[in-house]
Amino acid sequence: MIYAGLDIGTTGTKITLFDGTNELITFYEKYNSKRTAFNDEIDANIIFDAVIKVINEAIKYNDNLGYIGVTSFGETFVLLDKEDNILLPSILYNDVRGKDEVNEINKKIGEERVGKITGLLTHEMYSLPKLLYIKNNYSDVYNNINKILLIEDFIVYKLTGIRQIDYSLASRTMLFDINKLEWSDELFDAFNLDKNKFSIPVKSGTIAGNIKKIFGFSKDIKIISVSHDQFSVAIGSGLTKFNDAIDGCGTCECFIPLFKETPTNNKMYKGGFGIIPYSFANAYISYPLIFSGGALIEWFINNLCINIENPLTKFDKEINTKMPSKLLISPHFLGSGTPYMNSYSLGNIYGLNISSTLKDIYQGILEGVAYEMLLNIEILKECGIKINHIYANGGGSKNENWLQIKTNILNIPITKILNHNAGTVGSAIIVGTTIGEFNNIDDGIKKLVKFGKTYYPDKLAHKEYMKLFKLYKKINNKKIKLESF
């Protein structure tokens, strides 16, 4: 049986085909969002067009494709009218619209109560504040809303006509009760929202139905609701042991720990980590994140290395991972993620002098992302979650210097995941478990996830980095708003 994992991201969509335990091929289609300093939105139509294109390419490669699991990025929603027309461009997670509505939520419900229900810190990145923003500023549009779907269930609905959303993605709306695994009547009633406009929450791996014949596919292909993309990344990176974690080295850096019980203190909640039900009974994951991981490397290449051929190859040859760069770079170029969750925080480079080079800045960027990870790991430790081992995936995991710098700073072993597409692999593992290809998730991980080299910390380098980390924490604790300039 040929089956596939479909992973829908903010910059592109990819699908990976599998035949039993053999990974066959991946197809990818890129697209762009519309970004300004603080606003970021995307046309959901171009996402759907990309999905249809990669499915077509997959079928041309092997027309025995029978099942596709859908996973997508979170928070962002699509608004449809009665005729299923899209009413507005979809607002992405790092867009600051909804910030004022966070105050509205806190006054009406209280951030602590919201946290107990949803596992989330009230923040404008989530769906609820952005939906209230539209309600407050686009009343004509709001009054015409017939359906509210996140990207996963938007694609599932467009393909099958069935409206269902898995628990992990529903939890990113800030309207989902993670304790009862259902929409929160308390939150819907508080803001006079219609629960029926949202899709039905279902367990990850639930079959929606066949792709509609209008798309011209000759054979029946069943569509399966899988998860939020980071959930699939965790599965596709082999996250099964408590107190291990995944480092997703993508456009943003997402650190995913696995733990057995929700912490008794509120430090994770206060830091905006989020608590998400995982595939195993009584298991949870969280999403400490840095908004500008790979995005910051891209900024460096596009703005500081214009006339340099293959700059990363050049600078990687010059880096000494045992010797810190002496620069402290705060990677808040898209605002800060956890634990500050400050959309107006700015990136900074400290320590520049006349002898500083582009190589130093590049290495400082790699170090700055790792320092941010350590800030989050310290909070996890205070919550009783000690990280024993990290598994790294994504584009940034191909950089051996970066992995060594991370393990030197974090003082935790890091194993590289060889699968290039952890999101589609994780999605496929869920699909394979649903259709009986695997006995369970663990079995699927053993058969599909490929583990590479493990990097171990250099104790002397760690000691040197910790001297700088003390200063980094003092510098980074300053929350400067753009309005100050």
CSV table of C-alpha atoms in Angstrom, one decimal:
chain,number,residue,atom,x,y,z
A,1,MET,CA,0.0,0.0,0.0
A,2,ILE,CA,1.3,3.4,-1.0
A,3,TYR,CA,0.6,6.1,1.6
A,4,ALA,CA,1.9,9.6,2.2
A,5,GLY,CA,2.5,12.4,4.7
A,6,LEU,CA,1.5,15.9,3.6
A,7,ASP,CA,3.2,18.7,5.6
A,8,ILE,CA,1.9,22.2,5.0
A,9,GLY,CA,4.2,25.0,6.1
A,10,THR,CA,4.2,28.8,6.1
A,11,THR,CA,6.6,28.9,3.1
A,12,GLY,CA,5.8,25.7,1.2
A,13,THR,CA,4.0,22.3,1.1
A,14,LYS,CA,5.7,19.0,0.8
A,15,ILE,CA,4.5,15.4,0.4
A,16,THR,CA,6.5,12.2,1.0
A,17,LEU,CA,5.5,8.9,-0.4
A,18,PHE,CA,6.1,5.5,1.4
A,19,ASP,CA,5.7,1.9,0.2
A,20,GLY,CA,5.6,-0.1,3.4
A,21,THR,CA,8.7,0.9,5.3
A,22,ASN,CA,10.5,2.4,2.2
A,23,GLU,CA,10.6,6.1,1.8
A,24,LEU,CA,10.1,6.7,-2.0
A,25,ILE,CA,10.2,10.4,-2.9
A,26,THR,CA,9.3,13.9,-1.7
A,27,PHE,CA,7.6,16.6,-3.8
A,28,TYR,CA,7.7,20.3,-2.7
A,29,GLU,CA,6.0,23.5,-3.8
A,30,LYS,CA,7.1,26.9,-2.5
A,31,TYR,CA,4.9,30.0,-1.9
A,32,ASN,CA,5.2,33.4,-0.3
A,33,SER,CA,3.4,35.3,2.4
A,34,LYS,CA,2.9,39.0,2.4
A,35,ARG,CA,5.2,40.4,5.2
A,36,THR,CA,5.8,43.9,6.6
A,37,ALA,CA,7.6,44.8,9.9
A,38,PHE,CA,4.8,43.6,12.1
A,39,ASN,CA,2.1,42.2,9.8
A,40,ASP,CA,2.3,38.8,8.1
A,41,GLU,CA,-0.5,37.2,6.1
A,42,ILE,CA,-1.0,34.6,3.4
A,43,ASP,CA,-3.7,33.8,0.8
A,44,ALA,CA,-5.0,30.3,1.7
A,45,ASN,CA,-5.9,29.8,-2.0
A,46,ILE,CA,-2.2,29.6,-2.9
A,47,ILE,CA,-1.7,27.0,-0.2
A,48,PHE,CA,-4.5,24.9,-1.5
A,49,ASP,CA,-3.2,25.2,-5.1
A,50,ALA,CA,0.2,24.0,-3.9
A,51,VAL,CA,-1.4,21.0,-2.1
A,52,ILE,CA,-3.2,20.0,-5.3
A,53,LYS,CA,0.0,20.3,-7.3
A,54,VAL,CA,2.1,18.1,-5.0
A,55,ILE,CA,-0.7,15.5,-4.8
A,56,ASN,CA,-0.8,15.4,-8.6
A,57,GLU,CA,2.9,15.0,-8.8
A,58,ALA,CA,2.7,12.2,-6.2
A,59,ILE,CA,0.0,10.3,-8.2
A,60,LYS,CA,2.0,10.7,-11.4
A,61,TYR,CA,4.9,9.1,-9.7
A,62,ASN,CA,2.8,6.2,-8.3
A,63,ASP,CA,-1.0,6.0,-9.0
A,64,ASN,CA,-1.4,3.4,-6.2
A,65,LEU,CA,-1.4,6.1,-3.6
A,66,GLY,CA,-4.3,5.3,-1.2
A,67,TYR,CA,-3.9,7.4,1.9
A,68,ILE,CA,-2.7,10.9,2.7
A,69,GLY,CA,-2.2,12.3,6.2
A,70,VAL,CA,-2.5,16.1,6.6
A,71,THR,CA,-0.4,18.1,9.0
A,72,SER,CA,0.0,21.9,9.0
A,73,PHE,CA,1.4,24.9,10.8
A,74,GLY,CA,-0.8,26.2,13.6
A,75,GLU,CA,-2.8,29.2,14.8
A,76,THR,CA,-3.6,30.7,11.4
A,77,PHE,CA,-7.2,30.3,10.3
A,78,VAL,CA,-9.2,30.7,7.1
A,79,LEU,CA,-12.6,32.4,7.1
A,80,LEU,CA,-15.3,31.2,4.6
A,81,ASP,CA,-18.7,32.5,3.8
A,82,LYS,CA,-21.7,30.3,2.9
A,83,GLU,CA,-20.4,29.7,-0.6
A,84,ASP,CA,-17.0,28.8,0.8
A,85,ASN,CA,-15.4,31.9,-0.5
A,86,ILE,CA,-12.4,33.2,1.5
A,87,LEU,CA,-13.3,36.4,3.2
A,88,LEU,CA,-9.9,37.7,4.2
A,89,PRO,CA,-6.2,36.8,3.8
A,90,SER,CA,-5.1,34.6,6.7
A,91,ILE,CA,-3.1,36.2,9.5
A,92,LEU,CA,0.0,34.3,10.4
A,93,TYR,CA,1.2,33.6,13.9
A,94,ASN,CA,4.0,36.3,14.1
A,95,ASP,CA,1.6,39.1,13.1
A,96,VAL,CA,1.0,41.4,16.0
A,97,ARG,CA,-2.7,42.1,15.2
A,98,GLY,CA,-4.7,40.8,18.2
A,99,LYS,CA,-2.4,42.3,20.8
A,100,ASP,CA,-5.1,44.7,22.1
A,101,GLU,CA,-7.6,41.8,22.2
A,102,VAL,CA,-5.3,39.9,24.5
A,103,ASN,CA,-6.1,42.6,27.1
A,104,GLU,CA,-9.8,42.1,26.4
A,105,ILE,CA,-9.4,38.3,27.1
A,106,ASN,CA,-7.4,38.9,30.3
A,107,LYS,CA,-10.0,41.3,31.6
A,108,LYS,CA,-13.0,39.0,30.8
A,109,ILE,CA,-11.5,35.6,31.7
A,110,GLY,CA,-8.1,36.1,33.2
A,111,GLU,CA,-4.9,34.7,31.8
A,112,GLU,CA,-4.6,32.2,34.6
A,113,ARG,CA,-8.0,30.7,33.9
A,114,VAL,CA,-7.3,30.6,30.2
A,115,GLY,CA,-4.0,28.8,30.9
A,116,LYS,CA,-5.8,26.1,33.0
A,117,ILE,CA,-8.3,25.5,30.2
A,118,THR,CA,-6.0,25.7,27.1
A,119,GLY,CA,-2.5,25.2,28.5
A,120,LEU,CA,-1.5,28.5,26.7
A,121,LEU,CA,-0.4,32.0,27.8
A,122,THR,CA,-2.8,34.6,26.4
A,123,HIS,CA,-0.9,36.0,23.4
A,124,GLU,CA,-1.7,37.5,20.1
A,125,MET,CA,-0.1,34.6,18.1
A,126,TYR,CA,-3.1,32.4,18.8
A,127,SER,CA,-6.4,32.2,16.9
A,128,LEU,CA,-8.7,33.7,19.5
A,129,PRO,CA,-7.2,37.2,19.8
A,130,LYS,CA,-6.9,37.4,16.0
A,131,LEU,CA,-10.5,36.4,15.5
A,132,LEU,CA,-11.6,39.0,18.1
A,133,TYR,CA,-9.4,41.5,16.2
A,134,ILE,CA,-11.4,40.8,13.1
A,135,LYS,CA,-14.7,41.0,15.0
A,136,ASN,CA,-13.7,44.4,16.4
A,137,ASN,CA,-12.3,45.9,13.2
A,138,TYR,CA,-14.0,44.1,10.2
A,139,SER,CA,-17.6,43.7,11.4
A,140,ASP,CA,-19.0,43.3,7.9
A,141,VAL,CA,-16.6,40.4,7.2
A,142,TYR,CA,-17.2,38.9,10.6
A,143,ASN,CA,-20.9,38.9,10.2
A,144,ASN,CA,-20.5,36.9,6.9
A,145,ILE,CA,-18.4,34.1,8.4
A,146,ASN,CA,-19.9,30.7,8.0
A,147,LYS,CA,-16.9,28.5,8.7
A,148,ILE,CA,-13.6,29.0,10.7
A,149,LEU,CA,-10.9,26.5,9.8
A,150,LEU,CA,-7.2,26.2,10.6
A,151,ILE,CA,-5.0,25.2,7.7
A,152,GLU,CA,-5.1,21.4,8.3
A,153,ASP,CA,-8.9,21.2,8.5
A,154,PHE,CA,-9.2,23.8,5.7
A,155,ILE,CA,-7.3,21.5,3.4
A,156,VAL,CA,-9.2,18.4,4.7
A,157,TYR,CA,-12.5,20.2,4.1
A,158,LYS,CA,-11.6,21.4,0.6
A,159,LEU,CA,-10.5,17.9,-0.4
A,160,THR,CA,-13.3,15.8,1.2
A,161,GLY,CA,-16.1,18.1,2.3
A,162,ILE,CA,-15.6,16.9,5.9
A,163,ARG,CA,-14.9,19.4,8.7
A,164,GLN,CA,-12.7,17.8,11.4
A,165,ILE,CA,-9.6,19.0,13.2
A,166,ASP,CA,-7.2,17.0,15.3
A,167,TYR,CA,-6.7,17.8,19.0
A,168,SER,CA,-3.1,19.1,18.7
A,169,LEU,CA,-4.0,21.7,16.1
A,170,ALA,CA,-7.3,22.6,17.8
A,171,SER,CA,-5.2,23.4,20.9
A,172,ARG,CA,-3.4,26.2,19.1
A,173,THR,CA,-6.6,28.2,18.8
A,174,MET,CA,-6.8,29.1,22.5
A,175,LEU,CA,-10.4,27.9,22.5
A,176,PHE,CA,-9.7,24.2,23.1
A,177,ASP,CA,-9.9,22.5,26.5
A,178,ILE,CA,-6.8,20.2,26.7
A,179,ASN,CA,-8.2,18.5,29.8
A,180,LYS,CA,-11.5,17.5,28.3
A,181,LEU,CA,-10.2,17.3,24.6
A,182,GLU,CA,-13.1,19.4,23.3
A,183,TRP,CA,-14.0,23.0,22.5
A,184,SER,CA,-14.3,25.1,25.7
A,185,ASP,CA,-17.9,26.2,26.1
A,186,GLU,CA,-16.7,28.7,28.8
A,187,LEU,CA,-14.5,30.5,26.3
A,188,PHE,CA,-16.9,30.4,23.4
A,189,ASP,CA,-19.7,31.7,25.6
A,190,ALA,CA,-17.5,34.5,27.1
A,191,PHE,CA,-16.8,36.0,23.7
A,192,ASN,CA,-20.2,35.1,22.1
A,193,LEU,CA,-18.6,32.9,19.5
A,194,ASP,CA,-20.4,30.1,17.6
A,195,LYS,CA,-18.8,26.8,18.2
A,196,ASN,CA,-20.6,25.3,15.2
A,197,LYS,CA,-18.5,27.4,12.8
A,198,PHE,CA,-15.4,25.4,13.9
A,199,SER,CA,-14.6,21.9,12.8
A,200,ILE,CA,-15.2,18.8,15.0
A,201,PRO,CA,-12.2,17.9,17.2
A,202,VAL,CA,-10.9,14.4,16.5
A,203,LYS,CA,-8.0,12.2,17.6
A,204,SER,CA,-4.9,12.3,15.4
A,205,GLY,CA,-5.1,9.7,12.7
A,206,THR,CA,-8.9,10.0,12.1
A,207,ILE,CA,-9.9,9.3,8.5
A,208,ALA,CA,-12.0,12.1,7.0
A,209,GLY,CA,-13.1,10.5,3.7
A,210,ASN,CA,-12.1,10.2,0.1
A,211,ILE,CA,-10.9,13.1,-2.1
A,212,LYS,CA,-13.8,14.5,-4.0
A,213,LYS,CA,-14.1,13.5,-7.7
A,214,ILE,CA,-14.1,17.1,-8.8
A,215,PHE,CA,-10.3,17.2,-8.5
A,216,GLY,CA,-10.0,14.6,-11.3
A,217,PHE,CA,-8.2,11.9,-9.4
A,218,SER,CA,-9.3,8.6,-10.9
A,219,LYS,CA,-8.8,6.5,-7.8
A,220,ASP,CA,-10.2,6.8,-4.3
A,221,ILE,CA,-7.6,8.4,-2.0
A,222,LYS,CA,-8.5,8.7,1.7
A,223,ILE,CA,-7.6,11.8,3.6
A,224,ILE,CA,-6.5,11.5,7.3
A,225,SER,CA,-6.4,14.4,9.8
A,226,VAL,CA,-3.0,14.1,11.5
A,227,SER,CA,-1.7,17.0,13.5
A,228,HIS,CA,-0.1,20.4,14.1
A,229,ASP,CA,3.2,20.3,12.2
A,230,GLN,CA,5.4,20.4,15.3
A,231,PHE,CA,3.5,17.4,16.7
A,232,SER,CA,4.3,15.5,13.5
A,233,VAL,CA,7.9,16.7,13.6
A,234,ALA,CA,8.2,15.2,17.1
A,235,ILE,CA,6.8,11.8,15.9
A,236,GLY,CA,9.0,11.9,12.8
A,237,SER,CA,12.1,12.5,15.0
A,238,GLY,CA,11.5,9.6,17.3
A,239,LEU,CA,10.3,11.4,20.4
A,240,THR,CA,9.1,8.6,22.7
A,241,LYS,CA,11.2,8.9,25.9
A,242,PHE,CA,10.1,11.2,28.7
A,243,ASN,CA,12.6,14.1,29.3
A,244,ASP,CA,14.0,13.8,25.8
A,245,ALA,CA,13.4,16.7,23.3
A,246,ILE,CA,13.4,17.6,19.7
A,247,ASP,CA,15.2,20.6,18.2
A,248,GLY,CA,13.4,21.6,15.0
A,249,CYS,CA,16.0,23.7,13.2
A,250,GLY,CA,13.7,25.4,10.6
A,251,THR,CA,12.7,28.9,9.7
A,252,CYS,CA,11.9,29.3,13.4
A,253,GLU,CA,13.6,27.1,16.1
A,254,CYS,CA,11.1,25.0,17.9
A,255,PHE,CA,12.2,23.0,20.9
A,256,ILE,CA,9.8,20.1,21.8
A,257,PRO,CA,10.2,18.3,25.2
A,258,LEU,CA,8.2,15.2,26.1
A,259,PHE,CA,7.0,15.0,29.7
A,260,LYS,CA,4.5,12.8,31.7
A,261,GLU,CA,2.6,15.2,33.8
A,262,THR,CA,1.7,18.9,33.6
A,263,PRO,CA,3.9,20.9,35.9
A,264,THR,CA,2.5,22.1,39.3
A,265,ASN,CA,4.0,25.5,39.0
A,266,ASN,CA,3.1,28.0,36.3
A,267,LYS,CA,6.5,28.9,34.9
A,268,MET,CA,5.9,27.1,31.6
A,269,TYR,CA,2.5,28.8,31.2
A,270,LYS,CA,4.0,32.2,32.1
A,271,GLY,CA,6.7,31.7,29.6
A,272,GLY,CA,4.2,30.9,26.8
A,273,PHE,CA,5.4,27.4,26.2
A,274,GLY,CA,2.0,25.8,25.8
A,275,ILE,CA,1.0,22.3,26.9
A,276,ILE,CA,-0.2,20.0,24.1
A,277,PRO,CA,-1.7,16.4,24.4
A,278,TYR,CA,0.7,13.9,22.7
A,279,SER,CA,0.0,10.6,21.0
A,280,PHE,CA,0.7,8.5,24.1
A,281,ALA,CA,-1.7,8.3,27.1
A,282,ASN,CA,-0.9,10.8,29.8
A,283,ALA,CA,1.9,12.4,27.8
A,284,TYR,CA,2.4,16.0,26.8
A,285,ILE,CA,4.7,18.0,24.7
A,286,SER,CA,5.4,21.7,24.7
A,287,TYR,CA,6.7,24.3,22.2
A,288,PRO,CA,9.4,26.6,23.5
A,289,LEU,CA,10.4,28.5,20.4
A,290,ILE,CA,12.5,31.1,18.8
A,291,PHE,CA,10.9,32.9,15.9
A,292,SER,CA,14.1,33.6,13.9
A,293,GLY,CA,16.3,30.5,13.7
A,294,GLY,CA,16.8,29.7,10.0
A,295,ALA,CA,15.2,33.0,9.2
A,296,LEU,CA,18.1,34.9,10.8
A,297,ILE,CA,20.6,32.9,8.8
A,298,GLU,CA,18.7,33.8,5.6
A,299,TRP,CA,18.8,37.5,6.7
A,300,PHE,CA,22.5,37.3,7.2
A,301,ILE,CA,23.1,35.8,3.7
A,302,ASN,CA,20.7,38.2,1.9
A,303,ASN,CA,21.9,41.4,3.6
A,304,LEU,CA,25.5,40.9,4.7
A,305,CYS,CA,26.9,38.4,2.2
A,306,ILE,CA,25.6,39.8,-1.1
A,307,ASN,CA,28.9,39.6,-3.0
A,308,ILE,CA,30.2,36.4,-1.3
A,309,GLU,CA,29.8,33.1,-3.1
A,310,ASN,CA,28.7,30.2,-0.9
A,311,PRO,CA,29.1,32.3,2.3
A,312,LEU,CA,28.1,29.6,4.8
A,313,THR,CA,30.5,27.1,3.3
A,314,LYS,CA,33.3,29.7,3.6
A,315,PHE,CA,32.6,30.7,7.2
A,316,ASP,CA,31.9,27.1,8.4
A,317,LYS,CA,35.5,26.2,7.4
A,318,GLU,CA,36.7,29.1,9.6
A,319,ILE,CA,34.7,28.5,12.8
A,320,ASN,CA,36.3,27.1,15.9
A,321,THR,CA,33.4,25.6,17.8
A,322,LYS,CA,35.5,25.4,21.0
A,323,MET,CA,36.1,29.1,21.0
A,324,PRO,CA,33.1,31.5,21.5
A,325,SER,CA,32.8,34.3,19.0
A,326,LYS,CA,32.8,37.0,21.8
A,327,LEU,CA,29.7,38.5,20.2
A,328,LEU,CA,26.4,38.3,21.9
A,329,ILE,CA,23.6,38.3,19.3
A,330,SER,CA,20.0,38.4,20.5
A,331,PRO,CA,18.0,36.6,17.7
A,332,HIS,CA,14.8,38.7,18.3
A,333,PHE,CA,14.7,39.9,14.7
A,334,LEU,CA,11.0,38.8,14.5
A,335,GLY,CA,10.3,39.6,18.1
A,336,SER,CA,11.0,37.2,20.9
A,337,GLY,CA,9.5,33.8,21.3
A,338,THR,CA,9.5,32.0,24.7
A,339,PRO,CA,10.1,32.8,27.5
A,340,TYR,CA,9.5,36.5,26.9
A,341,MET,CA,6.7,36.4,24.2
A,342,ASN,CA,7.3,40.0,23.3
A,343,SER,CA,6.4,40.8,19.7
A,344,TYR,CA,8.2,44.2,19.9
A,345,SER,CA,11.5,42.9,21.2
A,346,LEU,CA,14.4,43.7,18.8
A,347,GLY,CA,17.4,41.9,17.6
A,348,ASN,CA,20.8,43.2,18.8
A,349,ILE,CA,24.5,42.6,18.2
A,350,TYR,CA,26.7,43.3,21.2
A,351,GLY,CA,30.5,43.3,21.3
A,352,LEU,CA,31.3,44.6,17.8
A,353,ASN,CA,34.7,46.2,17.3
A,354,ILE,CA,37.1,47.1,14.5
A,355,SER,CA,38.4,43.5,14.3
A,356,SER,CA,35.0,41.8,14.1
A,357,THR,CA,34.4,39.9,10.9
A,358,LEU,CA,31.4,38.5,9.0
A,359,LYS,CA,32.5,35.1,10.3
A,360,ASP,CA,32.2,36.4,13.9
A,361,ILE,CA,28.7,37.6,13.2
A,362,TYR,CA,27.7,34.3,11.6
A,363,GLN,CA,29.0,32.3,14.5
A,364,GLY,CA,27.4,34.8,16.9
A,365,ILE,CA,24.0,34.1,15.3
A,366,LEU,CA,24.5,30.4,15.8
A,367,GLU,CA,25.4,31.0,19.4
A,368,GLY,CA,22.6,33.4,20.0
A,369,VAL,CA,19.9,30.9,19.0
A,370,ALA,CA,21.5,28.3,21.3
A,371,TYR,CA,21.6,30.8,24.2
A,372,GLU,CA,17.8,31.3,23.7
A,373,MET,CA,17.3,27.6,23.8
A,374,LEU,CA,19.2,27.4,27.1
A,375,LEU,CA,17.0,30.1,28.6
A,376,ASN,CA,14.0,27.9,27.9
A,377,ILE,CA,15.7,24.7,29.1
A,378,GLU,CA,16.4,26.4,32.4
A,379,ILE,CA,12.7,27.1,32.9
A,380,LEU,CA,11.8,23.5,31.9
A,381,LYS,CA,14.3,22.3,34.6
A,382,GLU,CA,12.6,24.6,37.2
A,383,CYS,CA,9.3,22.8,36.2
A,384,GLY,CA,10.8,19.4,36.9
A,385,ILE,CA,11.6,18.6,33.3
A,386,LYS,CA,15.3,17.8,32.9
A,387,ILE,CA,16.3,17.2,29.3
A,388,ASN,CA,18.5,14.2,28.9
A,389,HIS,CA,18.9,14.0,25.1
A,390,ILE,CA,18.0,16.1,22.1
A,391,TYR,CA,17.2,15.0,18.6
A,392,ALA,CA,17.8,17.6,15.9
A,393,ASN,CA,16.0,17.8,12.5
A,394,GLY,CA,15.3,20.4,9.8
A,395,GLY,CA,17.6,22.4,7.5
A,396,GLY,CA,19.8,23.7,10.4
A,397,SER,CA,20.6,20.2,11.6
A,398,LYS,CA,22.7,19.7,8.4
A,399,ASN,CA,25.2,22.2,9.9
A,400,GLU,CA,27.6,20.2,12.0
A,401,ASN,CA,29.2,23.4,13.5
A,402,TRP,CA,25.8,24.6,14.7
A,403,LEU,CA,25.0,21.2,16.3
A,404,GLN,CA,28.4,21.2,18.1
A,405,ILE,CA,27.9,24.8,19.3
A,406,LYS,CA,24.5,23.9,20.6
A,407,THR,CA,25.7,20.8,22.5
A,408,ASN,CA,28.6,22.9,23.9
A,409,ILE,CA,26.3,25.6,25.2
A,410,LEU,CA,23.4,23.3,26.3
A,411,ASN,CA,25.7,20.6,27.8
A,412,ILE,CA,23.3,18.0,26.4
A,413,PRO,CA,24.1,15.3,23.8
A,414,ILE,CA,22.4,16.0,20.4
A,415,THR,CA,21.6,13.2,17.8
A,416,LYS,CA,21.1,14.2,14.2
A,417,ILE,CA,18.0,12.9,12.5
A,418,LEU,CA,18.8,11.7,9.0
A,419,ASN,CA,15.3,12.0,7.6
A,420,HIS,CA,15.2,15.3,5.7
A,421,ASN,CA,11.4,15.7,6.2
A,422,ALA,CA,10.6,14.9,9.8
A,423,GLY,CA,7.1,16.5,9.4
A,424,THR,CA,6.1,14.3,6.5
A,425,VAL,CA,7.7,11.2,8.1
A,426,GLY,CA,5.7,11.8,11.3
A,427,SER,CA,2.5,12.3,9.4
A,428,ALA,CA,3.2,9.1,7.5
A,429,ILE,CA,3.8,7.2,10.8
A,430,ILE,CA,0.4,8.3,12.0
A,431,VAL,CA,-1.2,7.3,8.7
A,432,GLY,CA,0.7,3.9,8.7
A,433,THR,CA,-0.5,3.2,12.3
A,434,THR,CA,-4.1,4.1,11.3
A,435,ILE,CA,-4.2,1.8,8.3
A,436,GLY,CA,-2.4,-1.1,10.1
A,437,GLU,CA,1.0,-0.8,8.4
A,438,PHE,CA,2.5,-0.4,11.9
A,439,ASN,CA,1.4,-2.0,15.2
A,440,ASN,CA,1.6,1.3,17.0
A,441,ILE,CA,3.5,4.7,16.9
A,442,ASP,CA,6.6,3.2,18.4
A,443,ASP,CA,6.7,0.5,15.7
A,444,GLY,CA,6.4,3.1,13.0
A,445,ILE,CA,9.2,5.2,14.5
A,446,LYS,CA,11.5,2.1,14.6
A,447,LYS,CA,10.8,1.4,11.0
A,448,LEU,CA,10.9,4.9,9.4
A,449,VAL,CA,13.0,7.2,11.6
A,450,LYS,CA,16.8,7.2,10.8
A,451,PHE,CA,19.2,8.3,13.4
A,452,GLY,CA,22.6,9.8,12.6
A,453,LYS,CA,25.7,11.0,14.5
A,454,THR,CA,25.5,12.1,18.1
A,455,TYR,CA,27.4,15.2,19.2
A,456,TYR,CA,28.7,15.5,22.7
A,457,PRO,CA,29.5,18.7,24.7
A,458,ASP,CA,33.1,19.8,25.1
A,459,LYS,CA,33.4,20.6,28.8
A,460,LEU,CA,36.0,23.3,28.5
A,461,ALA,CA,34.0,25.0,25.7
A,462,HIS,CA,30.8,24.8,27.8
A,463,LYS,CA,32.6,26.5,30.6
A,464,GLU,CA,33.7,29.4,28.4
A,465,TYR,CA,30.2,29.7,26.9
A,466,MET,CA,28.6,29.9,30.4
A,467,LYS,CA,30.7,33.0,31.2
A,468,LEU,CA,29.1,34.7,28.2
A,469,PHE,CA,25.7,33.3,28.9
A,470,LYS,CA,25.5,35.1,32.3
A,471,LEU,CA,26.0,38.4,30.4
A,472,TYR,CA,23.6,37.3,27.6
A,473,LYS,CA,20.8,36.8,30.2
A,474,LYS,CA,21.3,40.3,31.6
A,475,ILE,CA,21.3,41.9,28.2
A,476,ASN,CA,18.4,39.9,26.8
A,477,ASN,CA,16.1,40.6,29.8
A,478,LYS,CA,15.7,44.2,28.5
A,479,LYS,CA,12.4,44.4,26.6
A,480,ILE,CA,12.8,47.3,24.2
A,481,LYS,CA,9.8,48.4,22.0
A,482,LEU,CA,10.2,49.7,18.5
A,483,GLU,CA,8.3,52.8,19.6
A,484,SER,CA,11.3,53.7,21.6
A,485,PHE,CA,13.2,54.5,18.4
